[in-house]
Amino acid sequence: MAGSFQSVEQSLHKHLPPEEGKEVLRILYGKAASLQGTLDLPSAAVELAATKNFELAGYSLKELAHAEETRAARVVRVGAIQNQIVLPTDKPIIDQRNALWKRISDIIDVAAMCECNIICLQECWTMPFTFCTREKKPWCEFAESAESGPTTQMLQELAKKYNMVILSPILERDANDVMWNTTVVISNTGDYLGKSRKNHIPRVGDFNEETFPNEFTSGDGKAAHKDFGHFYGSSYVACPDGSRTPGLSRIKDGLLVTEIDLNLCRQIKDKWCFKMTQRLDLYTEELAAAIKPGYVPPIIKD
């Protein structure tokens, strides 16, 4: 059953009465439930996605931002891509990577037809999600340079060809042989813009080799079990206030095209006053003191 369960949204539409379903979606999606509209995507893109066997969905969230008198709307289309591996994990590393390149290139072709300005690829998209195994060989061979590695070079050509920004999360190996979980940012002109990275390669909750062959608990008060749950799909785009689009399939590759107004970011900051109570200078002073040897907390007793 789990393998054929397409999505939560599909099940809700199928089983809930319209009015009740509308209220459930409001709770799940926030304001986006009433404002979002389905994008009218090109028929050629829809047909090509069907031919290439991946889901294509499009939504508009730009209406969540209000019109401003002193600033024009900044509407962009974001394409979020989710994908499975293409070849089995016992195939040569280069073949596995090249097969994923081809798969993602096909999906980006469709994203360009849908006029996407920004493409977001999934974490470590050039390889299987091997981190749960804690094995080094051969998975470390997927690591490459963020600035000039073969994956970055391949995507630079697509970014330039289609005039789109691409965010490419890869396993990076830097010049000092340090490995990083890195997102590479490639500009719409094909230039390397920069990267965001961390080197705590993820072991996600119960999803690691120490645990999943044996019964385990998840710290939720339930009995020990061997099922660590579904681990794929349901990608969505979220707004700064938590409103979101429906998710993609739980069992299929997909491209989610979402039209957004970037002005909403500042509008939510102004409305929710995120920085109103920040005391950054005080935090700096207190933390600098706390990390010094011999630090004694200022405990006041009556």
PDB file of C-alpha atoms in Angstrom:
ATOM      1  CA  MET A   1       0.000   0.000   0.000  1.00  0.00           C
ATOM      2  CA  ALA A   2       2.769   2.428   0.959  1.00  0.00           C
ATOM      3  CA  GLY A   3       4.448   1.938  -2.399  1.00  0.00           C
ATOM      4  CA  SER A   4       1.315   2.927  -4.331  1.00  0.00           C
ATOM      5  CA  PHE A   5       0.223   5.811  -2.094  1.00  0.00           C
ATOM      6  CA  GLN A   6       0.725   8.763  -4.427  1.00  0.00           C
ATOM      7  CA  SER A   7       0.264  11.743  -2.084  1.00  0.00           C
ATOM      8  CA  VAL A   8      -1.612  13.054   0.947  1.00  0.00           C
ATOM      9  CA  GLU A   9      -3.327  15.640  -1.235  1.00  0.00           C
ATOM     10  CA  GLN A  10      -4.634  13.026  -3.652  1.00  0.00           C
ATOM     11  CA  SER A  11      -6.089  10.993  -0.793  1.00  0.00           C
ATOM     12  CA  LEU A  12      -7.742  14.045   0.787  1.00  0.00           C
ATOM     13  CA  HIS A  13      -9.379  15.060  -2.493  1.00  0.00           C
ATOM     14  CA  LYS A  14     -10.593  11.500  -3.002  1.00  0.00           C
ATOM     15  CA  HIS A  15     -12.055  10.818   0.428  1.00  0.00           C
ATOM     16  CA  LEU A  16     -13.136  14.117   2.013  1.00  0.00           C
ATOM     17  CA  PRO A  17     -16.338  16.026   1.207  1.00  0.00           C
ATOM     18  CA  PRO A  18     -15.550  19.303  -0.618  1.00  0.00           C
ATOM     19  CA  GLU A  19     -16.277  21.663   2.286  1.00  0.00           C
ATOM     20  CA  GLU A  20     -14.436  19.565   4.846  1.00  0.00           C
ATOM     21  CA  GLY A  21     -11.556  19.083   2.426  1.00  0.00           C
ATOM     22  CA  LYS A  22     -11.322  22.837   1.931  1.00  0.00           C
ATOM     23  CA  GLU A  23     -10.949  23.395   5.679  1.00  0.00           C
ATOM     24  CA  VAL A  24      -8.334  20.646   6.011  1.00  0.00           C
ATOM     25  CA  LEU A  25      -6.289  22.200   3.202  1.00  0.00           C
ATOM     26  CA  ARG A  26      -6.556  25.605   4.897  1.00  0.00           C
ATOM     27  CA  ILE A  27      -5.013  24.107   8.027  1.00  0.00           C
ATOM     28  CA  LEU A  28      -2.295  22.326   6.041  1.00  0.00           C
ATOM     29  CA  TYR A  29      -1.388  25.129   3.627  1.00  0.00           C
ATOM     30  CA  GLY A  30      -2.273  28.323   5.510  1.00  0.00           C
ATOM     31  CA  LYS A  31      -3.294  31.346   3.455  1.00  0.00           C
ATOM     32  CA  ALA A  32      -1.980  29.650   0.338  1.00  0.00           C
ATOM     33  CA  ALA A  33      -4.948  27.272   0.358  1.00  0.00           C
ATOM     34  CA  SER A  34      -7.388  30.035  -0.604  1.00  0.00           C
ATOM     35  CA  LEU A  35      -5.097  32.172  -2.754  1.00  0.00           C
ATOM     36  CA  GLN A  36      -2.978  29.755  -4.747  1.00  0.00           C
ATOM     37  CA  GLY A  37      -3.964  29.019  -8.306  1.00  0.00           C
ATOM     38  CA  THR A  38      -2.774  26.343 -10.664  1.00  0.00           C
ATOM     39  CA  LEU A  39      -0.319  27.729 -13.216  1.00  0.00           C
ATOM     40  CA  ASP A  40      -1.204  27.323 -16.855  1.00  0.00           C
ATOM     41  CA  LEU A  41       1.893  25.444 -18.004  1.00  0.00           C
ATOM     42  CA  PRO A  42       2.689  24.912 -21.706  1.00  0.00           C
ATOM     43  CA  SER A  43       1.087  21.807 -23.175  1.00  0.00           C
ATOM     44  CA  ALA A  44       4.421  20.858 -24.738  1.00  0.00           C
ATOM     45  CA  ALA A  45       6.003  20.842 -21.269  1.00  0.00           C
ATOM     46  CA  VAL A  46       3.187  18.717 -19.859  1.00  0.00           C
ATOM     47  CA  GLU A  47       3.538  16.225 -22.711  1.00  0.00           C
ATOM     48  CA  LEU A  48       7.324  16.027 -22.389  1.00  0.00           C
ATOM     49  CA  ALA A  49       7.078  15.469 -18.630  1.00  0.00           C
ATOM     50  CA  ALA A  50       4.661  12.607 -19.249  1.00  0.00           C
ATOM     51  CA  THR A  51       6.984  11.144 -21.882  1.00  0.00           C
ATOM     52  CA  LYS A  52       9.956  11.385 -19.517  1.00  0.00           C
ATOM     53  CA  ASN A  53       7.849   9.895 -16.693  1.00  0.00           C
ATOM     54  CA  PHE A  54       7.968  12.603 -14.039  1.00  0.00           C
ATOM     55  CA  GLU A  55       5.271  14.657 -12.346  1.00  0.00           C
ATOM     56  CA  LEU A  56       4.833  18.295 -13.391  1.00  0.00           C
ATOM     57  CA  ALA A  57       2.826  20.648 -11.174  1.00  0.00           C
ATOM     58  CA  GLY A  58       2.541  24.427 -11.053  1.00  0.00           C
ATOM     59  CA  TYR A  59       1.095  26.887  -8.526  1.00  0.00           C
ATOM     60  CA  SER A  60       0.961  30.641  -8.020  1.00  0.00           C
ATOM     61  CA  LEU A  61       1.642  32.125  -4.588  1.00  0.00           C
ATOM     62  CA  LYS A  62       2.396  35.657  -5.755  1.00  0.00           C
ATOM     63  CA  GLU A  63      -1.028  36.834  -4.570  1.00  0.00           C
ATOM     64  CA  LEU A  64       0.087  36.368  -0.955  1.00  0.00           C
ATOM     65  CA  ALA A  65       2.162  39.553  -1.265  1.00  0.00           C
ATOM     66  CA  HIS A  66       0.275  42.843  -1.265  1.00  0.00           C
ATOM     67  CA  ALA A  67       0.933  45.568  -3.824  1.00  0.00           C
ATOM     68  CA  GLU A  68       3.336  48.278  -2.646  1.00  0.00           C
ATOM     69  CA  GLU A  69       3.300  51.925  -3.724  1.00  0.00           C
ATOM     70  CA  THR A  70       7.068  52.474  -3.657  1.00  0.00           C
ATOM     71  CA  ARG A  71       8.309  49.097  -4.862  1.00  0.00           C
ATOM     72  CA  ALA A  72       7.400  47.027  -7.885  1.00  0.00           C
ATOM     73  CA  ALA A  73       6.486  43.372  -7.506  1.00  0.00           C
ATOM     74  CA  ARG A  74       9.422  40.979  -7.878  1.00  0.00           C
ATOM     75  CA  VAL A  75       7.761  37.935  -9.378  1.00  0.00           C
ATOM     76  CA  VAL A  76       9.916  34.893 -10.131  1.00  0.00           C
ATOM     77  CA  ARG A  77       9.263  31.281 -11.005  1.00  0.00           C
ATOM     78  CA  VAL A  78      11.033  28.674  -8.914  1.00  0.00           C
ATOM     79  CA  GLY A  79      11.433  25.090 -10.077  1.00  0.00           C
ATOM     80  CA  ALA A  80      11.927  22.511  -7.303  1.00  0.00           C
ATOM     81  CA  ILE A  81      13.131  19.109  -8.519  1.00  0.00           C
ATOM     82  CA  GLN A  82      12.928  15.769  -6.707  1.00  0.00           C
ATOM     83  CA  ASN A  83      14.460  12.626  -8.167  1.00  0.00           C
ATOM     84  CA  GLN A  84      15.366   9.037  -7.447  1.00  0.00           C
ATOM     85  CA  ILE A  85      18.680   7.483  -8.420  1.00  0.00           C
ATOM     86  CA  VAL A  86      18.773   6.125 -11.969  1.00  0.00           C
ATOM     87  CA  LEU A  87      21.240   3.219 -11.840  1.00  0.00           C
ATOM     88  CA  PRO A  88      21.785   0.600  -9.112  1.00  0.00           C
ATOM     89  CA  THR A  89      24.392   1.488  -6.503  1.00  0.00           C
ATOM     90  CA  ASP A  90      26.723  -1.322  -7.609  1.00  0.00           C
ATOM     91  CA  LYS A  91      27.326   0.330 -10.992  1.00  0.00           C
ATOM     92  CA  PRO A  92      30.507   2.390 -11.613  1.00  0.00           C
ATOM     93  CA  ILE A  93      30.512   5.797  -9.916  1.00  0.00           C
ATOM     94  CA  ILE A  94      30.915   7.711 -13.179  1.00  0.00           C
ATOM     95  CA  ASP A  95      28.011   5.845 -14.784  1.00  0.00           C
ATOM     96  CA  GLN A  96      25.745   6.548 -11.807  1.00  0.00           C
ATOM     97  CA  ARG A  97      26.592  10.242 -11.866  1.00  0.00           C
ATOM     98  CA  ASN A  98      26.235  10.568 -15.633  1.00  0.00           C
ATOM     99  CA  ALA A  99      22.824   8.898 -15.531  1.00  0.00           C
ATOM    100  CA  LEU A 100      21.678  11.419 -12.924  1.00  0.00           C
ATOM    101  CA  TRP A 101      23.084  14.263 -15.032  1.00  0.00           C
ATOM    102  CA  LYS A 102      20.961  13.077 -17.952  1.00  0.00           C
ATOM    103  CA  ARG A 103      17.849  12.723 -15.809  1.00  0.00           C
ATOM    104  CA  ILE A 104      18.183  16.171 -14.261  1.00  0.00           C
ATOM    105  CA  SER A 105      19.029  17.755 -17.619  1.00  0.00           C
ATOM    106  CA  ASP A 106      15.781  16.372 -19.040  1.00  0.00           C
ATOM    107  CA  ILE A 107      13.806  17.849 -16.141  1.00  0.00           C
ATOM    108  CA  ILE A 108      15.591  21.210 -16.425  1.00  0.00           C
ATOM    109  CA  ASP A 109      14.668  21.280 -20.126  1.00  0.00           C
ATOM    110  CA  VAL A 110      11.015  21.142 -19.081  1.00  0.00           C
ATOM    111  CA  ALA A 111      11.608  23.762 -16.367  1.00  0.00           C
ATOM    112  CA  ALA A 112      12.942  26.096 -19.040  1.00  0.00           C
ATOM    113  CA  MET A 113       9.807  25.522 -21.117  1.00  0.00           C
ATOM    114  CA  CYS A 114       7.840  26.582 -18.010  1.00  0.00           C
ATOM    115  CA  GLU A 115       9.927  29.795 -17.790  1.00  0.00           C
ATOM    116  CA  CYS A 116      11.565  29.004 -14.453  1.00  0.00           C
ATOM    117  CA  ASN A 117      14.037  31.628 -13.242  1.00  0.00           C
ATOM    118  CA  ILE A 118      15.514  29.564 -10.393  1.00  0.00           C
ATOM    119  CA  ILE A 119      16.115  25.809 -10.153  1.00  0.00           C
ATOM    120  CA  CYS A 120      16.499  24.091  -6.777  1.00  0.00           C
ATOM    121  CA  LEU A 121      17.955  20.583  -6.854  1.00  0.00           C
ATOM    122  CA  GLN A 122      17.732  18.159  -3.930  1.00  0.00           C
ATOM    123  CA  GLU A 123      20.440  17.500  -1.353  1.00  0.00           C
ATOM    124  CA  CYS A 124      23.478  15.636  -2.759  1.00  0.00           C
ATOM    125  CA  TRP A 125      21.550  15.015  -5.958  1.00  0.00           C
ATOM    126  CA  THR A 126      24.500  13.531  -7.878  1.00  0.00           C
ATOM    127  CA  MET A 127      24.637  10.374  -5.760  1.00  0.00           C
ATOM    128  CA  PRO A 128      22.653   7.870  -3.699  1.00  0.00           C
ATOM    129  CA  PHE A 129      21.860   8.971  -0.145  1.00  0.00           C
ATOM    130  CA  THR A 130      24.641   6.820   1.296  1.00  0.00           C
ATOM    131  CA  PHE A 131      25.314   8.650   4.547  1.00  0.00           C
ATOM    132  CA  CYS A 132      23.185   6.270   6.607  1.00  0.00           C
ATOM    133  CA  THR A 133      25.703   3.494   5.895  1.00  0.00           C
ATOM    134  CA  ARG A 134      28.705   5.293   7.448  1.00  0.00           C
ATOM    135  CA  GLU A 135      30.793   3.675   4.687  1.00  0.00           C
ATOM    136  CA  LYS A 136      33.555   5.631   2.949  1.00  0.00           C
ATOM    137  CA  LYS A 137      34.220   3.411  -0.065  1.00  0.00           C
ATOM    138  CA  PRO A 138      33.233   4.033  -2.798  1.00  0.00           C
ATOM    139  CA  TRP A 139      30.895   6.896  -1.840  1.00  0.00           C
ATOM    140  CA  CYS A 140      33.633   9.468  -1.207  1.00  0.00           C
ATOM    141  CA  GLU A 141      34.424   9.261  -4.916  1.00  0.00           C
ATOM    142  CA  PHE A 142      31.237  11.201  -5.624  1.00  0.00           C
ATOM    143  CA  ALA A 143      32.799  14.265  -3.958  1.00  0.00           C
ATOM    144  CA  GLU A 144      34.064  17.008  -6.267  1.00  0.00           C
ATOM    145  CA  SER A 145      35.088  20.653  -6.402  1.00  0.00           C
ATOM    146  CA  ALA A 146      32.261  23.127  -5.877  1.00  0.00           C
ATOM    147  CA  GLU A 147      33.923  25.822  -7.972  1.00  0.00           C
ATOM    148  CA  SER A 148      35.171  23.836 -10.952  1.00  0.00           C
ATOM    149  CA  GLY A 149      33.972  20.239 -10.608  1.00  0.00           C
ATOM    150  CA  PRO A 150      32.346  18.390 -13.506  1.00  0.00           C
ATOM    151  CA  THR A 151      28.820  18.769 -12.102  1.00  0.00           C
ATOM    152  CA  THR A 152      29.204  22.527 -11.696  1.00  0.00           C
ATOM    153  CA  GLN A 153      30.576  22.799 -15.235  1.00  0.00           C
ATOM    154  CA  MET A 154      27.670  20.796 -16.630  1.00  0.00           C
ATOM    155  CA  LEU A 155      25.099  22.964 -14.853  1.00  0.00           C
ATOM    156  CA  GLN A 156      26.868  26.168 -15.847  1.00  0.00           C
ATOM    157  CA  GLU A 157      26.094  25.345 -19.466  1.00  0.00           C
ATOM    158  CA  LEU A 158      22.413  24.779 -18.685  1.00  0.00           C
ATOM    159  CA  ALA A 159      22.174  27.946 -16.563  1.00  0.00           C
ATOM    160  CA  LYS A 160      23.637  30.022 -19.366  1.00  0.00           C
ATOM    161  CA  LYS A 161      21.561  28.299 -22.045  1.00  0.00           C
ATOM    162  CA  TYR A 162      18.271  28.868 -20.242  1.00  0.00           C
ATOM    163  CA  ASN A 163      19.047  32.149 -18.410  1.00  0.00           C
ATOM    164  CA  MET A 164      18.287  30.621 -15.010  1.00  0.00           C
ATOM    165  CA  VAL A 165      19.934  30.502 -11.583  1.00  0.00           C
ATOM    166  CA  ILE A 166      20.672  26.951 -10.390  1.00  0.00           C
ATOM    167  CA  LEU A 167      21.183  25.822  -6.788  1.00  0.00           C
ATOM    168  CA  SER A 168      23.147  22.573  -6.866  1.00  0.00           C
ATOM    169  CA  PRO A 169      23.660  20.678  -3.568  1.00  0.00           C
ATOM    170  CA  ILE A 170      26.608  18.282  -3.922  1.00  0.00           C
ATOM    171  CA  LEU A 171      29.169  16.420  -1.847  1.00  0.00           C
ATOM    172  CA  GLU A 172      32.188  18.732  -2.059  1.00  0.00           C
ATOM    173  CA  ARG A 173      35.880  17.951  -1.627  1.00  0.00           C
ATOM    174  CA  ASP A 174      37.943  21.119  -1.216  1.00  0.00           C
ATOM    175  CA  ALA A 175      41.617  21.767  -1.978  1.00  0.00           C
ATOM    176  CA  ASN A 176      42.600  20.562   1.498  1.00  0.00           C
ATOM    177  CA  ASP A 177      40.696  17.273   1.086  1.00  0.00           C
ATOM    178  CA  VAL A 178      37.982  18.339   3.519  1.00  0.00           C
ATOM    179  CA  MET A 179      34.535  17.079   2.546  1.00  0.00           C
ATOM    180  CA  TRP A 180      31.473  19.287   2.766  1.00  0.00           C
ATOM    181  CA  ASN A 181      27.732  19.081   2.279  1.00  0.00           C
ATOM    182  CA  THR A 182      27.574  22.046  -0.096  1.00  0.00           C
ATOM    183  CA  THR A 183      25.061  23.999  -2.136  1.00  0.00           C
ATOM    184  CA  VAL A 184      26.656  25.620  -5.179  1.00  0.00           C
ATOM    185  CA  VAL A 185      25.007  28.757  -6.584  1.00  0.00           C
ATOM    186  CA  ILE A 186      25.330  29.233 -10.349  1.00  0.00           C
ATOM    187  CA  SER A 187      24.190  32.504 -11.923  1.00  0.00           C
ATOM    188  CA  ASN A 188      21.909  32.884 -14.934  1.00  0.00           C
ATOM    189  CA  THR A 189      24.998  33.809 -16.975  1.00  0.00           C
ATOM    190  CA  GLY A 190      26.677  30.519 -16.083  1.00  0.00           C
ATOM    191  CA  ASP A 191      29.131  31.965 -13.554  1.00  0.00           C
ATOM    192  CA  TYR A 192      29.963  30.418 -10.194  1.00  0.00           C
ATOM    193  CA  LEU A 193      28.500  32.822  -7.600  1.00  0.00           C
ATOM    194  CA  GLY A 194      29.354  31.106  -4.329  1.00  0.00           C
ATOM    195  CA  LYS A 195      28.388  28.313  -1.988  1.00  0.00           C
ATOM    196  CA  SER A 196      26.797  27.535   1.360  1.00  0.00           C
ATOM    197  CA  ARG A 197      28.137  24.507   3.168  1.00  0.00           C
ATOM    198  CA  LYS A 198      28.486  22.444   6.325  1.00  0.00           C
ATOM    199  CA  ASN A 199      30.609  19.371   6.965  1.00  0.00           C
ATOM    200  CA  HIS A 200      28.274  17.511   9.275  1.00  0.00           C
ATOM    201  CA  ILE A 201      27.169  15.033   6.632  1.00  0.00           C
ATOM    202  CA  PRO A 202      23.611  14.058   7.600  1.00  0.00           C
ATOM    203  CA  ARG A 203      22.494  10.931   9.385  1.00  0.00           C
ATOM    204  CA  VAL A 204      18.779  11.555   9.546  1.00  0.00           C
ATOM    205  CA  GLY A 205      17.127  10.465  12.791  1.00  0.00           C
ATOM    206  CA  ASP A 206      16.652   6.692  12.864  1.00  0.00           C
ATOM    207  CA  PHE A 207      17.889   6.411   9.273  1.00  0.00           C
ATOM    208  CA  ASN A 208      21.367   5.029   9.907  1.00  0.00           C
ATOM    209  CA  GLU A 209      23.069   1.663   9.757  1.00  0.00           C
ATOM    210  CA  GLU A 210      23.554   1.395  13.529  1.00  0.00           C
ATOM    211  CA  THR A 211      19.801   1.348  13.946  1.00  0.00           C
ATOM    212  CA  PHE A 212      17.656   0.172  11.096  1.00  0.00           C
ATOM    213  CA  PRO A 213      18.614  -3.568  10.926  1.00  0.00           C
ATOM    214  CA  ASN A 214      17.458  -3.885  14.551  1.00  0.00           C
ATOM    215  CA  GLU A 215      14.376  -2.937  16.485  1.00  0.00           C
ATOM    216  CA  PHE A 216      14.576   0.602  17.844  1.00  0.00           C
ATOM    217  CA  THR A 217      12.487   3.323  19.432  1.00  0.00           C
ATOM    218  CA  SER A 218      12.122   6.847  18.109  1.00  0.00           C
ATOM    219  CA  GLY A 219      11.761   8.548  21.482  1.00  0.00           C
ATOM    220  CA  ASP A 220       8.044   8.974  20.877  1.00  0.00           C
ATOM    221  CA  GLY A 221       6.787   6.596  23.566  1.00  0.00           C
ATOM    222  CA  LYS A 222       5.806   3.919  21.075  1.00  0.00           C
ATOM    223  CA  ALA A 223       6.955   0.304  21.054  1.00  0.00           C
ATOM    224  CA  ALA A 224      10.238  -0.645  19.400  1.00  0.00           C
ATOM    225  CA  HIS A 225       9.963  -1.219  15.667  1.00  0.00           C
ATOM    226  CA  LYS A 226      12.043  -1.747  12.515  1.00  0.00           C
ATOM    227  CA  ASP A 227      10.231   0.647  10.180  1.00  0.00           C
ATOM    228  CA  PHE A 228      11.948   4.044   9.906  1.00  0.00           C
ATOM    229  CA  GLY A 229       9.207   5.368   7.628  1.00  0.00           C
ATOM    230  CA  HIS A 230       8.916   6.672   4.103  1.00  0.00           C
ATOM    231  CA  PHE A 231      11.966   8.596   2.936  1.00  0.00           C
ATOM    232  CA  TYR A 232      11.214  10.182  -0.428  1.00  0.00           C
ATOM    233  CA  GLY A 233       9.238  12.884  -2.182  1.00  0.00           C
ATOM    234  CA  SER A 234       6.428  15.220  -1.103  1.00  0.00           C
ATOM    235  CA  SER A 235       8.518  18.282  -2.052  1.00  0.00           C
ATOM    236  CA  TYR A 236       6.788  21.646  -1.700  1.00  0.00           C
ATOM    237  CA  VAL A 237       7.545  25.384  -1.731  1.00  0.00           C
ATOM    238  CA  ALA A 238       6.940  27.316   1.503  1.00  0.00           C
ATOM    239  CA  CYS A 239       6.421  31.040   2.074  1.00  0.00           C
ATOM    240  CA  PRO A 240       8.055  32.995   4.934  1.00  0.00           C
ATOM    241  CA  ASP A 241       4.794  32.840   6.911  1.00  0.00           C
ATOM    242  CA  GLY A 242       4.575  29.045   6.619  1.00  0.00           C
ATOM    243  CA  SER A 243       1.997  28.968   3.827  1.00  0.00           C
ATOM    244  CA  ARG A 244       2.877  26.335   1.243  1.00  0.00           C
ATOM    245  CA  THR A 245       1.994  24.630  -1.985  1.00  0.00           C
ATOM    246  CA  PRO A 246       0.703  21.069  -2.214  1.00  0.00           C
ATOM    247  CA  GLY A 247       3.473  18.500  -2.277  1.00  0.00           C
ATOM    248  CA  LEU A 248       4.720  16.431  -5.177  1.00  0.00           C
ATOM    249  CA  SER A 249       4.307  12.662  -5.311  1.00  0.00           C
ATOM    250  CA  ARG A 250       5.746  10.413  -2.609  1.00  0.00           C
ATOM    251  CA  ILE A 251       6.767   7.776  -5.173  1.00  0.00           C
ATOM    252  CA  LYS A 252       7.761   9.575  -8.374  1.00  0.00           C
ATOM    253  CA  ASP A 253      10.269  12.073  -9.764  1.00  0.00           C
ATOM    254  CA  GLY A 254       8.841  15.542 -10.153  1.00  0.00           C
ATOM    255  CA  LEU A 255       9.154  19.226 -11.018  1.00  0.00           C
ATOM    256  CA  LEU A 256       7.202  21.752  -8.949  1.00  0.00           C
ATOM    257  CA  VAL A 257       6.921  25.167 -10.619  1.00  0.00           C
ATOM    258  CA  THR A 258       5.885  27.945  -8.230  1.00  0.00           C
ATOM    259  CA  GLU A 259       5.354  31.616  -9.020  1.00  0.00           C
ATOM    260  CA  ILE A 260       6.209  33.844  -6.053  1.00  0.00           C
ATOM    261  CA  ASP A 261       6.651  37.541  -5.245  1.00  0.00           C
ATOM    262  CA  LEU A 262       9.912  38.091  -3.357  1.00  0.00           C
ATOM    263  CA  ASN A 263       8.449  41.229  -1.769  1.00  0.00           C
ATOM    264  CA  LEU A 264       6.599  38.913   0.600  1.00  0.00           C
ATOM    265  CA  CYS A 265       9.864  38.278   2.497  1.00  0.00           C
ATOM    266  CA  ARG A 266      10.171  41.877   3.700  1.00  0.00           C
ATOM    267  CA  GLN A 267       6.441  42.177   4.252  1.00  0.00           C
ATOM    268  CA  ILE A 268       6.445  39.224   6.656  1.00  0.00           C
ATOM    269  CA  LYS A 269       9.533  40.566   8.467  1.00  0.00           C
ATOM    270  CA  ASP A 270       7.755  43.893   8.963  1.00  0.00           C
ATOM    271  CA  LYS A 271       4.528  42.242  10.081  1.00  0.00           C
ATOM    272  CA  TRP A 272       6.003  39.721  12.500  1.00  0.00           C
ATOM    273  CA  CYS A 273       8.793  42.021  13.788  1.00  0.00           C
ATOM    274  CA  PHE A 274      11.436  39.282  13.728  1.00  0.00           C
ATOM    275  CA  LYS A 275      14.266  41.651  14.687  1.00  0.00           C
ATOM    276  CA  MET A 276      12.373  43.831  17.151  1.00  0.00           C
ATOM    277  CA  THR A 277      13.763  42.103  20.255  1.00  0.00           C
ATOM    278  CA  GLN A 278      17.242  41.251  18.949  1.00  0.00           C
ATOM    279  CA  ARG A 279      20.120  42.466  21.126  1.00  0.00           C
ATOM    280  CA  LEU A 280      23.038  41.349  18.980  1.00  0.00           C
ATOM    281  CA  ASP A 281      25.634  43.521  20.733  1.00  0.00           C
ATOM    282  CA  LEU A 282      24.605  42.059  24.104  1.00  0.00           C
ATOM    283  CA  TYR A 283      24.744  38.496  22.746  1.00  0.00           C
ATOM    284  CA  THR A 284      28.243  39.130  21.378  1.00  0.00           C
ATOM    285  CA  GLU A 285      29.510  40.473  24.690  1.00  0.00           C
ATOM    286  CA  GLU A 286      27.996  37.687  26.784  1.00  0.00           C
ATOM    287  CA  LEU A 287      29.128  34.864  24.490  1.00  0.00           C
ATOM    288  CA  ALA A 288      32.665  36.257  24.213  1.00  0.00           C
ATOM    289  CA  ALA A 289      32.911  36.257  28.008  1.00  0.00           C
ATOM    290  CA  ALA A 290      31.394  32.784  28.379  1.00  0.00           C
ATOM    291  CA  ILE A 291      33.977  31.050  26.161  1.00  0.00           C
ATOM    292  CA  LYS A 292      36.988  32.370  28.088  1.00  0.00           C
ATOM    293  CA  PRO A 293      38.825  30.017  30.502  1.00  0.00           C
ATOM    294  CA  GLY A 294      37.761  30.472  34.091  1.00  0.00           C
ATOM    295  CA  TYR A 295      34.418  32.014  33.220  1.00  0.00           C
ATOM    296  CA  VAL A 296      32.068  32.159  36.189  1.00  0.00           C
ATOM    297  CA  PRO A 297      28.367  32.747  35.477  1.00  0.00           C
ATOM    298  CA  PRO A 298      27.009  35.858  37.206  1.00  0.00           C
ATOM    299  CA  ILE A 299      24.666  34.132  39.662  1.00  0.00           C
ATOM    300  CA  ILE A 300      22.909  36.560  41.986  1.00  0.00           C
ATOM    301  CA  LYS A 301      21.603  35.248  45.300  1.00  0.00           C
ATOM    302  CA  ASP A 302      19.485  36.996  47.891  1.00  0.00           C
TER     303      ASP A 302
END
